[in-house]
Short mmCIF file of C-alpha atoms in Angstrom, two decimals:
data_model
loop_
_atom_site.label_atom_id
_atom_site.label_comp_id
_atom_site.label_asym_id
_atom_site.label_seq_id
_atom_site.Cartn_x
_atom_site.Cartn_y
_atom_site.Cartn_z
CA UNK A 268 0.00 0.00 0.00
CA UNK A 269 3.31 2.34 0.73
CA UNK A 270 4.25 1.62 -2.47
CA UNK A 271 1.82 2.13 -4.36
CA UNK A 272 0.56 5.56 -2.79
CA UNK A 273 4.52 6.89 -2.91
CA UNK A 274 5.00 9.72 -5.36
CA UNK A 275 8.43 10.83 -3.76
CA UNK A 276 11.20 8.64 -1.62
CA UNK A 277 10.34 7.85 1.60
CA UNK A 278 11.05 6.94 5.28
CA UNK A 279 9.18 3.80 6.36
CA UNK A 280 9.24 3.80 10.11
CA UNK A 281 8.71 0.53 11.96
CA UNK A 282 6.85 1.08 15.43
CA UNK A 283 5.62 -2.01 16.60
CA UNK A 284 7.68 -4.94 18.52
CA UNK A 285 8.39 -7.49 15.53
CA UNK A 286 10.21 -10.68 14.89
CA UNK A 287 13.95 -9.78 14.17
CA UNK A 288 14.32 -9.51 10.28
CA UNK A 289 11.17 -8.30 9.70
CA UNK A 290 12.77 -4.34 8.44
CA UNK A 291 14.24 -6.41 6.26
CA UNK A 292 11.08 -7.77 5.18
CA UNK A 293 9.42 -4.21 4.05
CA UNK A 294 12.62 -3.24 2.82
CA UNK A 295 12.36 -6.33 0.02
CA UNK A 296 8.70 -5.39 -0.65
CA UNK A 297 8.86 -1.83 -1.42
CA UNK A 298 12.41 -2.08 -3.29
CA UNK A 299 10.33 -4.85 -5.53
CA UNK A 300 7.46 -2.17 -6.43
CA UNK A 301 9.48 0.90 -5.93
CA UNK A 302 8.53 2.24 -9.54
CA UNK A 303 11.98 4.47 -9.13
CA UNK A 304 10.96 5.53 -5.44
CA UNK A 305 14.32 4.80 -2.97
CA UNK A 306 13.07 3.90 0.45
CA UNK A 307 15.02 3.61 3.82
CA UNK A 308 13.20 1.57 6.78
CA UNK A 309 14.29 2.50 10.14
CA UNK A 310 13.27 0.28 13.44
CA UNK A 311 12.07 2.63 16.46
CA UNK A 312 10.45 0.37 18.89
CA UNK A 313 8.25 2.25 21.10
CA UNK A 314 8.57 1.73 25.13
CA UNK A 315 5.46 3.04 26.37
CA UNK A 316 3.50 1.25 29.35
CA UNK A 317 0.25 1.08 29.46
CA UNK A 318 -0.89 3.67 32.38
CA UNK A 319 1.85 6.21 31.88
CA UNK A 320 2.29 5.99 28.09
CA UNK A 321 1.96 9.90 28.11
CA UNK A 322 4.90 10.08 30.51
CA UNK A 323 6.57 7.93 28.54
CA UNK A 324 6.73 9.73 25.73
CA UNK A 325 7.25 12.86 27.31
CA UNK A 326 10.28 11.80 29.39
CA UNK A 327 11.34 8.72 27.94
CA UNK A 328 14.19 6.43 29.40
CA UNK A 329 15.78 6.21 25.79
CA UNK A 330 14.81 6.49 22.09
CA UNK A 331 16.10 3.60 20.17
CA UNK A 332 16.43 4.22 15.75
CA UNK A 333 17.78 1.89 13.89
CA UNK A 334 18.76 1.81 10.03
CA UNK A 335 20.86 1.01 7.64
CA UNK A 336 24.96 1.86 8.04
CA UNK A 337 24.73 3.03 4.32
CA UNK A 338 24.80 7.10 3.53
CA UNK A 339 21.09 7.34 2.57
CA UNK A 340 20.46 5.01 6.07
CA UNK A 341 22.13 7.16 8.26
CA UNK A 342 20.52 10.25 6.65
CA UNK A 343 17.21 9.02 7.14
CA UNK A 344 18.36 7.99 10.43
CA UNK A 345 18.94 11.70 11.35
CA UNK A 346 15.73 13.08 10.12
CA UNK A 347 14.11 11.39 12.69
CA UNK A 348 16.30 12.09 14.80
CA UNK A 349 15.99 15.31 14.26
CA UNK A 350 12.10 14.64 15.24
CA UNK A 351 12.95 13.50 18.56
CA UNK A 352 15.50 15.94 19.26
CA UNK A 353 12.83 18.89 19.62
CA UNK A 354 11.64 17.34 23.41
CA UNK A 355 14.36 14.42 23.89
CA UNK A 356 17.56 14.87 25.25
CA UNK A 357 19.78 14.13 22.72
CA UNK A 358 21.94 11.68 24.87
CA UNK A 359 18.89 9.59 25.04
CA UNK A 360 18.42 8.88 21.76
CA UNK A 361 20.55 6.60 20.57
CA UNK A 362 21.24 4.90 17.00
CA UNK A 363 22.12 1.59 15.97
CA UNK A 364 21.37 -0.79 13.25
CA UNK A 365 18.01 -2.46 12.42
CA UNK A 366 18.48 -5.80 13.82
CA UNK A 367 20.18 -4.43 16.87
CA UNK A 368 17.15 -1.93 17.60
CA UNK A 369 14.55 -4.80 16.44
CA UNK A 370 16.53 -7.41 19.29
CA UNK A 371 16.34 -4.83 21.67
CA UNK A 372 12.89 -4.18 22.22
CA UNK A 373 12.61 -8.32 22.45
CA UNK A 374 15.43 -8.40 25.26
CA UNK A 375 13.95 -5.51 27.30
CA UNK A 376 10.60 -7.20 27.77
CA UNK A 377 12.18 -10.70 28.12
CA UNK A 378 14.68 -9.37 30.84
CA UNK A 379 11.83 -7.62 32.16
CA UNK A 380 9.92 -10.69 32.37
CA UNK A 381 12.87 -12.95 33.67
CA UNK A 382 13.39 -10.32 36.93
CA UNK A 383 9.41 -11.11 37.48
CA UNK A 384 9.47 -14.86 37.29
CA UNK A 385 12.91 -14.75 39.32
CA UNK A 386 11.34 -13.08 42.33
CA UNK A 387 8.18 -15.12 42.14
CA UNK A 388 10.56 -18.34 42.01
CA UNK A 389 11.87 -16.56 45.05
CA UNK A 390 8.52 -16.05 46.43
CA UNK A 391 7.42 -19.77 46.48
CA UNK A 392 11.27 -20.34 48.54
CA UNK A 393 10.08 -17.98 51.10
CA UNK A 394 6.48 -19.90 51.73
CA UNK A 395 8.14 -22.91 52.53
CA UNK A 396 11.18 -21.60 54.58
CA UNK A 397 9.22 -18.82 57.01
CA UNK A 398 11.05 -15.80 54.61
CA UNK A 399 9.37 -12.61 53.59
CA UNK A 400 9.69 -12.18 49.86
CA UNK A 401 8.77 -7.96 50.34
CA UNK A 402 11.65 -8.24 52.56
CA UNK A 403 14.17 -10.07 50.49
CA UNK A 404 13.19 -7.83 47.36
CA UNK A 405 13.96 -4.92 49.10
CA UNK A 406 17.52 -5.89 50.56
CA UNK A 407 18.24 -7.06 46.55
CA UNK A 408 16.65 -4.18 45.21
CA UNK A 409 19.23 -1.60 47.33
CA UNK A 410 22.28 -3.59 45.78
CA UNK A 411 22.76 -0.77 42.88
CA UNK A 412 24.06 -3.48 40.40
CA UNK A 413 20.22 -5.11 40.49
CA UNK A 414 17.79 -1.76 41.20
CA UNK A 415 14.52 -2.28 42.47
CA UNK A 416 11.93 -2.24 39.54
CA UNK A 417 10.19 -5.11 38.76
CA UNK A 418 11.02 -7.04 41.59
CA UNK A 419 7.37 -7.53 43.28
CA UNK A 420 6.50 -10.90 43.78
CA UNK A 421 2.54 -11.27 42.49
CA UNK A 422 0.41 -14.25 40.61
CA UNK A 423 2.10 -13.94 37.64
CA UNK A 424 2.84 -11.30 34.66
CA UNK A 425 0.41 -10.32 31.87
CA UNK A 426 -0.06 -7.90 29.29
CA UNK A 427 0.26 -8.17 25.25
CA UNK A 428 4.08 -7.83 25.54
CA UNK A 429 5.71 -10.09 27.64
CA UNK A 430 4.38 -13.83 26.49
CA UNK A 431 4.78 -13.01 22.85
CA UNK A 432 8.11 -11.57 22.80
CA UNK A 433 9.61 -14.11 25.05
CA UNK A 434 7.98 -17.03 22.45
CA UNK A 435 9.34 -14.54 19.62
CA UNK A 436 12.23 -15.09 21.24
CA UNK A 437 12.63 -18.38 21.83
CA UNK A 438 11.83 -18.89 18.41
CA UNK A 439 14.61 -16.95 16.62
CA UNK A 440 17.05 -18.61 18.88
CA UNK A 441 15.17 -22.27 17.96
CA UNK A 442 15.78 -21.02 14.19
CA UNK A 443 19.28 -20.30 14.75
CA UNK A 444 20.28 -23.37 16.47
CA UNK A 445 20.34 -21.93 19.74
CA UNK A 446 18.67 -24.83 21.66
CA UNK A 447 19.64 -24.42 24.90
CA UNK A 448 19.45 -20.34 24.87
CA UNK A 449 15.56 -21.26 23.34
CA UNK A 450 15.45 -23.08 26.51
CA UNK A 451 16.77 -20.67 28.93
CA UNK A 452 14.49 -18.12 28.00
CA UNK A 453 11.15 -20.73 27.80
CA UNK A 454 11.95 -21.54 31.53
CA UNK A 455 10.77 -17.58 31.94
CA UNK A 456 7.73 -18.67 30.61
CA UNK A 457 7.09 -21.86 32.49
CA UNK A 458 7.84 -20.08 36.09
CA UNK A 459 4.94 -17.58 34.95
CA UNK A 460 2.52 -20.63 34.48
CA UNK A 461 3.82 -22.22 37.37
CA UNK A 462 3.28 -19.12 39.90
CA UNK A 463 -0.37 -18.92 38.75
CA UNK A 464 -1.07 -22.36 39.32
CA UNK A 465 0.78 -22.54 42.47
CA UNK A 466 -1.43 -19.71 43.33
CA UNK A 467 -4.74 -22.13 42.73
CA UNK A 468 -3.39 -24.94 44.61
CA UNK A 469 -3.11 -22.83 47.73
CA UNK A 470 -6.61 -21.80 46.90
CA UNK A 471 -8.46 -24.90 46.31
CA UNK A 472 -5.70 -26.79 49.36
CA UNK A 473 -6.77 -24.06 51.84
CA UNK A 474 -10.91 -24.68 51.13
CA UNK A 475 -10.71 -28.07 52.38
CA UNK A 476 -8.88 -29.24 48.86
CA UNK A 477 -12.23 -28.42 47.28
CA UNK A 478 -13.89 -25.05 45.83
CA UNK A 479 -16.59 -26.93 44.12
CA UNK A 480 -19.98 -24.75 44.33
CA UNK A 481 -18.09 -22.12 47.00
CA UNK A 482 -18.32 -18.50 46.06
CA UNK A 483 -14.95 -16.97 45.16
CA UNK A 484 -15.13 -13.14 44.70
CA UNK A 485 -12.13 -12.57 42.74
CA UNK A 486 -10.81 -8.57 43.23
CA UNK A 487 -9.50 -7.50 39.86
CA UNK A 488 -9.34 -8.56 35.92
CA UNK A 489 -7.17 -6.50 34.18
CA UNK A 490 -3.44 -7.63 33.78
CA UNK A 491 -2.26 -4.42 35.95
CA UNK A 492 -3.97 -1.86 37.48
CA UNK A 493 -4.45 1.90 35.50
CA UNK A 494 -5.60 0.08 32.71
CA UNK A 495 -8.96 -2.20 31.47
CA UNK A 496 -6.76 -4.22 29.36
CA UNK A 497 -7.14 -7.91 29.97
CA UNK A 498 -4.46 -9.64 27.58
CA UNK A 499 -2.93 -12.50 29.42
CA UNK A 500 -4.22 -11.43 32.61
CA UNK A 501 -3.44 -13.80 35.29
CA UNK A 502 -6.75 -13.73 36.66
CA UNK A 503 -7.94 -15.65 33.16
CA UNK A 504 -5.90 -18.70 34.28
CA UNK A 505 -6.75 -17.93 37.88
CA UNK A 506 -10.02 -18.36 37.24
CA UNK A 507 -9.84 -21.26 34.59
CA UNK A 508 -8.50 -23.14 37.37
CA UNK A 509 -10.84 -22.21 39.83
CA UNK A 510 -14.08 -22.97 37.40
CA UNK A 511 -11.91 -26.31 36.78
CA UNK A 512 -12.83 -27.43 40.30
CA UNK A 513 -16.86 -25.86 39.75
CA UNK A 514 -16.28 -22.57 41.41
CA UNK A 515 -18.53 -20.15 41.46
CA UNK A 516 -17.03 -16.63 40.86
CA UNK A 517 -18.36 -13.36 41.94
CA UNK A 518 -15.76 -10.73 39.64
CA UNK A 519 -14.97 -6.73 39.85
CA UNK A 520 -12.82 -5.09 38.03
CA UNK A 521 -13.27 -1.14 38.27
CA UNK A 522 -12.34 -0.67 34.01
CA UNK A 523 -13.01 -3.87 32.47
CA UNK A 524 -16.67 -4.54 31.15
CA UNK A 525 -18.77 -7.60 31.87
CA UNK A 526 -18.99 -8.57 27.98
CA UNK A 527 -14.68 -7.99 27.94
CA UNK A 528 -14.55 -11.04 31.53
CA UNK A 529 -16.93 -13.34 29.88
CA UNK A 530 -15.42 -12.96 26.24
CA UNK A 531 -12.00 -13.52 27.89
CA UNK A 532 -13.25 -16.49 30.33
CA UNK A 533 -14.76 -18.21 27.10
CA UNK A 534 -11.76 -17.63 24.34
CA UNK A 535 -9.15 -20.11 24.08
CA UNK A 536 -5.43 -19.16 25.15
CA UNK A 537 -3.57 -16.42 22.83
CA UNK A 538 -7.08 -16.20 20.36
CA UNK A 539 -7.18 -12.52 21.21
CA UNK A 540 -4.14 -11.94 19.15
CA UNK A 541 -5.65 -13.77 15.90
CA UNK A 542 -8.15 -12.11 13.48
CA UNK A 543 -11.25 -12.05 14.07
CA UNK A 544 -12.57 -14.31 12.44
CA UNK A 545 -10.35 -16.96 13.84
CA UNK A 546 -11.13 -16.27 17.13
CA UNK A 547 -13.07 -19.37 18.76
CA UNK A 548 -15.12 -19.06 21.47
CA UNK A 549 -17.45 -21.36 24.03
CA UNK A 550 -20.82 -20.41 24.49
CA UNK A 551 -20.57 -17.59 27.05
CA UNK A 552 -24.00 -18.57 28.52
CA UNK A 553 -22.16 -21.50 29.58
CA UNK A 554 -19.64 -19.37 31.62
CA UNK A 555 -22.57 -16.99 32.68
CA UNK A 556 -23.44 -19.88 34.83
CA UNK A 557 -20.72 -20.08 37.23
CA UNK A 558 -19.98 -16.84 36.38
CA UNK A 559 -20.94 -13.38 37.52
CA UNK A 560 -19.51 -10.08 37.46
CA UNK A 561 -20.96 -7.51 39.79
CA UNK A 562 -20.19 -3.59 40.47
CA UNK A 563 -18.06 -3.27 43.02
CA UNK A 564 -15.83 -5.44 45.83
CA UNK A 565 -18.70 -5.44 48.70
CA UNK A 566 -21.10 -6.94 46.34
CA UNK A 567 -18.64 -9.52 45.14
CA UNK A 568 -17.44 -10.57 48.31
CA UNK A 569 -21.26 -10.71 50.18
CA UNK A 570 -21.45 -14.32 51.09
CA UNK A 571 -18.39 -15.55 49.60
CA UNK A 572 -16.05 -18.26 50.86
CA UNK A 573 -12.95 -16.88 49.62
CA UNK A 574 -11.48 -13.47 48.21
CA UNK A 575 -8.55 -13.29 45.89
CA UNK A 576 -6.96 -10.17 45.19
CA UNK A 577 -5.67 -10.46 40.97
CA UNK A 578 -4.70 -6.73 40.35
CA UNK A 579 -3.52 -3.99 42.30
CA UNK A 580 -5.63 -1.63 41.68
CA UNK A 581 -5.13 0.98 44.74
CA UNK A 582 -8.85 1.33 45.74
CA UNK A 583 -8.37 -2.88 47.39
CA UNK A 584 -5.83 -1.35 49.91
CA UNK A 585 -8.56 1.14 51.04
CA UNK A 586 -11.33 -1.61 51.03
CA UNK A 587 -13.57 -2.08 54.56
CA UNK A 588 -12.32 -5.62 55.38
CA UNK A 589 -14.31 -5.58 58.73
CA UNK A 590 -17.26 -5.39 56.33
CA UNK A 591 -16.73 -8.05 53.91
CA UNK A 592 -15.81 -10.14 56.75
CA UNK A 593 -18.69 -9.76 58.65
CA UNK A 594 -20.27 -10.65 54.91
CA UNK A 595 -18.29 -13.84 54.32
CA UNK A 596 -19.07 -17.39 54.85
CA UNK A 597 -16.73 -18.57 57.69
CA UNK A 598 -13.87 -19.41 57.81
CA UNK A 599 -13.17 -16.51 55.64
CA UNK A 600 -10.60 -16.68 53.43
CA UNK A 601 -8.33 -14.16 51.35
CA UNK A 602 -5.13 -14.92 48.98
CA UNK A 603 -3.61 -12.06 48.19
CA UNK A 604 -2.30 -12.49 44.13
CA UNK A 605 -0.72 -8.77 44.29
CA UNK A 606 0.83 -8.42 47.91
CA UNK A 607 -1.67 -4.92 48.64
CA UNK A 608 -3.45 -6.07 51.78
CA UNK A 609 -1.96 -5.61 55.58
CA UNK A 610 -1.62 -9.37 56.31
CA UNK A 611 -1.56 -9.22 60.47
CA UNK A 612 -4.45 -6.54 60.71
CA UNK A 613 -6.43 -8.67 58.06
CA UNK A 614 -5.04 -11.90 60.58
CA UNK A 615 -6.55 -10.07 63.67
CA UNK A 616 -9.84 -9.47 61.95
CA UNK A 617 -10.45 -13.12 61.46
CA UNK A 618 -9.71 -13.96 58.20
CA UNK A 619 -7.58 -16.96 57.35
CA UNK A 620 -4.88 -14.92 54.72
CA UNK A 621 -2.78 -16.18 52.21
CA UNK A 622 0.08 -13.46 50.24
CA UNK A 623 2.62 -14.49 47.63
CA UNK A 624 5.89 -14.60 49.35
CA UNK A 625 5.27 -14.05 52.81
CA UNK A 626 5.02 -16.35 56.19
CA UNK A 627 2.43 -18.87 55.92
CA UNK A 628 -0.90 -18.35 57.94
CA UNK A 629 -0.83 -21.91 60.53
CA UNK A 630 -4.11 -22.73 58.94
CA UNK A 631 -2.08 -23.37 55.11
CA UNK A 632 1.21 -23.98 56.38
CA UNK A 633 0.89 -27.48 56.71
CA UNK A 634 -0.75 -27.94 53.04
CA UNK A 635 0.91 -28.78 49.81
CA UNK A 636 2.50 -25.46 48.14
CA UNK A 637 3.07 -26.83 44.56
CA UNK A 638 0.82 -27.87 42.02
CA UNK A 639 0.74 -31.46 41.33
CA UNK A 640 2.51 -32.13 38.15
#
C-alpha cells in the first residue's frame, strides 16, 4: 500500500515490537514495487506502558532508531532524529542498526519478564522456609548493580508484551540453532505458568482441597492496574482453574466490562491476538453460569467463601475488610495475588490470609504449596 501511494522517496518507520528480520522484510517489498521511489526503513520500537504511556513519551528512558549503516540510512536515520530531538535529550536517543534496535525491544521485555518470574521463584522459597519475599526484594533491590523495579512478587505477569516476545524469542534462537538459549528463556515462561497455578493450589488446598460450588469473589481482571486491558491477565488462568474445580465466581474489576470477563473467560489461550474471524469461542451462557460479574468489591465478596486479590488496583488497599468479613461465609478466606493487603491486621480481623511470598498463615502452612505435576 506504501508503495503504491509513494510519489516521492520515503522513510518507512517501523513502530511495533516485531520478529527480528522483519525491516528487512518491508525493505524487500517496497524495493520490488518501488517504480523508481528509494526507500530507507528504520526500526524505532516504542517503550510506552500502558498507564503512563503519556509520561513515557514525554520523558522517555531512551529512544532507540535503527537503520541502515549506508549514507542514505544514516541520513534518514537523522531526520528522525531530528524529530525527537525537539523534546528528547539528545543523549537519550541513541542509534544503531536495524536488527540491533529490532533485538532490543525483544530483550527488554524478556529481561523484564525474567526479573518477574525470578522473584516469584523466590517467592514460592520464602512460603516454605518462614522468609518474607517484600523483605528479600527490598535488601536485593538496594544492591545498585540489580535496582529495584520489577522485583514484586505477584500471581504472575500479563499484558500483550511479555508472552509473545519471550515465544518470539525463543523462536529466533530455535531457528538459529540456539537450543539451549531457546530453553533458557522458555523456563521464563514456564515459572509464569507455574506461579499462577501454584497460586490455585493454595486456593483450592486451603478450602478443604475443594472449591466446588463455594463462592470466590475474585478482586480484579485486568493484567495491571491503570488500565482495562485484559491480555494475558493472570486472573484468566486464575479463574480457569478455579471454574476447573466448579467454582462459582463473583468478579470486579473497576475498568473492564462484563462482555470484555466473559469474552476472555470463554476464548481459548492467545485467540485474542488472531483475526477475528479466527477467534473461537465457548458459548458464554455456559460461563454466565458459574460466572458473575458484579459492580463493586462489597457486592462480590457478600457471602463468599474466599477473596482473591488479581490486580492492584489501589482502591483494594482502602477496602472495609471488617465489612466483607462480617459478609463472608466462615472461615473466611483471602489470597492475596498482588501483595496490597496488611496481612496481620487482616489476621486479627479473622480472616484466614494467604500473600505471595510471605510467612504462611498456621491454617495453610501445613498444606501442599506446589501444584501437582
Amino acid at each position: 500500500m506504501i508503495a503504491d501511494v509513494s510519489k516521492t522517496d520515503k522513510i518507512v518507520v517501523e513502530k511495533s515490537t516485531v520478529p527480528v528480520k522483519t525491516a528487512e522484510a518491508i525493505e524487500k517489498i517496497l524495493n520490488v514495487n518501488h517504480n523508481g521511489i528509494k526507500f530507507q526503513i528504520l526500526s524505532n520500537p516504542e517503550f510506552l506502558a500502558e498507564g503512563t504511556a503519556i509520561e513515557d513519551l514525554k520523558c522517555p528512558d531512551r529512544v532507540l532508531i535503527g537503520g541502515r549503516e549506508t549514507p542514505e540510512g544514516k541520513k534518514a536515520i537523522q531526520a528522525l532524529k531530528d524529530v525527537y530531538a525537539r523534546w528528547v535529550p539528545e543523549d537519550r536517543i541513541i542509534t544503531m542498526n536495524l536488527w540491533s534496535a529490532e533485538l532490543s525491544k525483544l530483550a527488554a521485555n524478556a529481561i523484564l519478564a525474567q526479573r518477574i518470574s525470578s522473584i516469584n521463584a523466590m517467592s514460592a522459597l520464602c512460603e516454605a522456609t518462614g522468609a518474607d519475599v517484600t523483605q528479600v526484594a527490598h535488601a536485593v533491590g538496594k544492591d545498585s548493580r540489580v535496582g529495584s523495579r520489577f522485583l514484586n512478587a505477584s500471581v504472575g505477569y500479563g499484558g500483550s508484551c511479555f508472552q509473545k516476545d519471550i515465544l518470539n524469542l525463543v523462536y529466533i534462537c530455535e531457528c538459529n540453532g540456539l537450543t539451549e538459549v531457546a530453553n533458557y528463556w522458555k523456563q521464563v515462561v514456564h515459572i509464569n505458568d507455574y506461579q499462577k497455578a501454584r497460586f490455585v493450589k493454595r486456593v483450592v488446598s486451603s478450602m478443604f482441597n475443594t472449591v466446588s460450588g463455594k463462592k470466590i469473589a475474585i478482586l480484579g481482571f485486568a493484567f495491571k492496574k491503570d488500565t482495562g486491558d485484559t491480555r494475558e491477565a493472570a486472573a484468566i488462568d486464575v479463574c480457569h482453574g478455579l471454574l476447573g474445580d466448579n467454582a462459582k465466581l463473583s468478579i470486579y474489576d473497576p475498568q473492564v466490562a462484563e462482555s470484555q470477563i466473559l469474552k476472555d473467560l470463554s476464548m481459548n489461550k492467545f485467540d485474542w491476538d488472531h483475526p477475528l474471524h479466527l477467534q473461537q469461542y465457548m458459548d458464554p451462557s455456559e460461563i454466565s453460569k458459574s460466572v458473575s460479574v458484579v459492580s463493586d468489591a462489597y457486592e462480590a465478596t457478600k457471602g463468599a467463601h474466599g477473596v482473591c486479590i488479581l490486580t492492584e488496583w489501589d482502591e483494594f488497599k482502602e477496602l472495609d475488610y471488617k465489612r466483607i468479613y462480617d459478609g463472608m461465609h466462615k472461615p473466611a478466606f483471602i489470597f492475596d495475588g498482588r501483595n496490597v493487603i496488611d496481612v496481620d491486621a487482616l489476621r486479627k480481623i479473622g480472616f484466614i490470609t494467604y500473600s505471595i511470598g510471605k510467612p504462611l498463615d498456621p491454617w495453610v502452612k501445613d498444606l501442599p504449596a506446589a501444584p501437582p505435576s
